[in-house]
mmCIF file of C-alpha atoms in Angstrom:
data_model
loop_
_atom_site.group_PDB
_atom_site.id
_atom_site.type_symbol
_atom_site.label_atom_id
_atom_site.label_comp_id
_atom_site.label_asym_id
_atom_site.label_seq_id
_atom_site.Cartn_x
_atom_site.Cartn_y
_atom_site.Cartn_z
ATOM 1 C CA MET A 1 -50.256 29.281 100.508
ATOM 2 C CA VAL A 2 -51.748 31.421 103.157
ATOM 3 C CA THR A 3 -49.538 30.521 106.222
ATOM 4 C CA ASN A 4 -50.769 32.021 109.330
ATOM 5 C CA GLY A 5 -48.763 35.376 109.191
ATOM 6 C CA GLY A 6 -50.801 36.349 105.424
ATOM 7 C CA ASN A 7 -53.684 36.032 107.660
ATOM 8 C CA ALA A 8 -52.913 38.434 110.149
ATOM 9 C CA ASP A 9 -51.135 40.859 107.855
ATOM 10 C CA VAL A 10 -54.950 40.428 105.832
ATOM 11 C CA ALA A 11 -56.788 40.963 109.302
ATOM 12 C CA ARG A 12 -54.072 44.112 110.004
ATOM 13 C CA VAL A 13 -55.578 45.098 106.477
ATOM 14 C CA LEU A 14 -58.700 44.695 106.586
ATOM 15 C CA GLY A 15 -59.123 46.411 109.175
ATOM 16 C CA GLU A 16 -57.009 49.637 108.870
ATOM 17 C CA ILE A 17 -59.417 49.460 105.641
ATOM 18 C CA GLU A 18 -62.790 49.847 108.132
ATOM 19 C CA THR A 19 -61.348 52.337 109.893
ATOM 20 C CA LEU A 20 -59.562 54.302 107.205
ATOM 21 C CA LYS A 21 -63.869 53.920 105.971
ATOM 22 C CA ALA A 22 -64.980 55.169 109.120
ATOM 23 C CA ALA A 23 -62.683 58.286 108.932
ATOM 24 C CA LYS A 24 -64.205 58.901 105.971
ATOM 25 C CA SER A 25 -67.541 58.382 106.150
ATOM 26 C CA ASP A 26 -66.808 61.425 109.385
ATOM 27 C CA ILE A 27 -65.072 63.732 107.600
ATOM 28 C CA GLU A 28 -67.624 63.577 104.728
ATOM 29 C CA SER A 29 -71.098 64.170 107.407
ATOM 30 C CA ARG A 30 -68.792 67.407 109.163
ATOM 31 C CA ILE A 31 -68.756 68.423 105.615
ATOM 32 C CA SER A 32 -72.294 68.874 105.470
ATOM 33 C CA ALA A 33 -72.878 70.030 108.267
ATOM 34 C CA LEU A 34 -70.635 73.022 107.598
ATOM 35 C CA GLU A 35 -72.238 73.500 103.979
ATOM 36 C CA ALA A 36 -75.325 73.685 105.381
ATOM 37 C CA GLN A 37 -74.032 75.905 108.005
ATOM 38 C CA LEU A 38 -72.947 77.707 106.069
ATOM 39 C CA ARG A 39 -75.542 77.787 103.249
ATOM 40 C CA GLU A 40 -77.724 78.976 106.539
ATOM 41 C CA THR A 41 -75.435 81.965 106.885
ATOM 42 C CA ASN A 42 -75.835 84.120 103.845
ATOM 43 C CA VAL A 43 -79.864 82.866 103.919
ATOM 44 C CA THR A 44 -79.525 84.889 107.081
ATOM 45 C CA SER A 45 -77.825 87.481 106.833
ATOM 46 C CA PRO A 46 -78.684 88.752 102.820
ATOM 47 C CA LYS A 47 -78.329 92.592 104.765
ATOM 48 C CA THR A 48 -73.950 91.725 104.790
ATOM 49 C CA THR A 49 -72.613 91.288 101.310
ATOM 50 C CA PRO A 50 -69.812 88.364 101.440
ATOM 51 C CA PHE A 51 -66.094 89.360 100.346
ATOM 52 C CA LEU A 52 -65.734 86.272 98.487
ATOM 53 C CA SER A 53 -68.031 83.417 96.829
ATOM 54 C CA LEU A 54 -68.325 80.024 95.017
ATOM 55 C CA THR A 55 -70.150 78.963 93.075
ATOM 56 C CA SER A 56 -69.047 75.792 91.531
ATOM 57 C CA PRO A 57 -71.327 76.259 87.354
ATOM 58 C CA GLU A 58 -72.534 73.369 85.707
ATOM 59 C CA SER A 59 -69.062 72.382 84.443
ATOM 60 C CA SER A 60 -66.684 71.233 86.736
ATOM 61 C CA LYS A 61 -64.865 74.192 87.135
ATOM 62 C CA TRP A 62 -65.730 76.150 90.413
ATOM 63 C CA LYS A 63 -65.424 79.989 90.140
ATOM 64 C CA CYS A 64 -63.955 82.682 93.095
ATOM 65 C CA VAL A 65 -65.285 86.413 92.287
ATOM 66 C CA LEU A 66 -63.237 88.406 95.260
ATOM 67 C CA ASN A 67 -66.168 90.944 95.718
ATOM 68 C CA ILE A 68 -63.478 94.487 96.599
ATOM 69 C CA GLU A 69 -66.340 97.106 97.238
ATOM 70 C CA ALA A 70 -67.774 94.938 99.994
ATOM 71 C CA LEU A 71 -64.512 95.339 101.491
ATOM 72 C CA ARG A 72 -64.167 99.243 100.898
ATOM 73 C CA GLU A 73 -67.923 98.697 103.663
#
């Protein structure tokens, strides 16, 4: 049997879940915008060699490459 206090707990938990989902959506949107900005920066600045590049091969492992020559320029 659920008491009135139990209903309040359920409502509180559901409210917190909705708040967290909204925050998650906002964070994912911000990440997408920043990734697009980073891609645009890499496309529009071909003369600049990045010091550090991150690539994701077909596997789930990321590869990080430090370009020492670019640091010397």
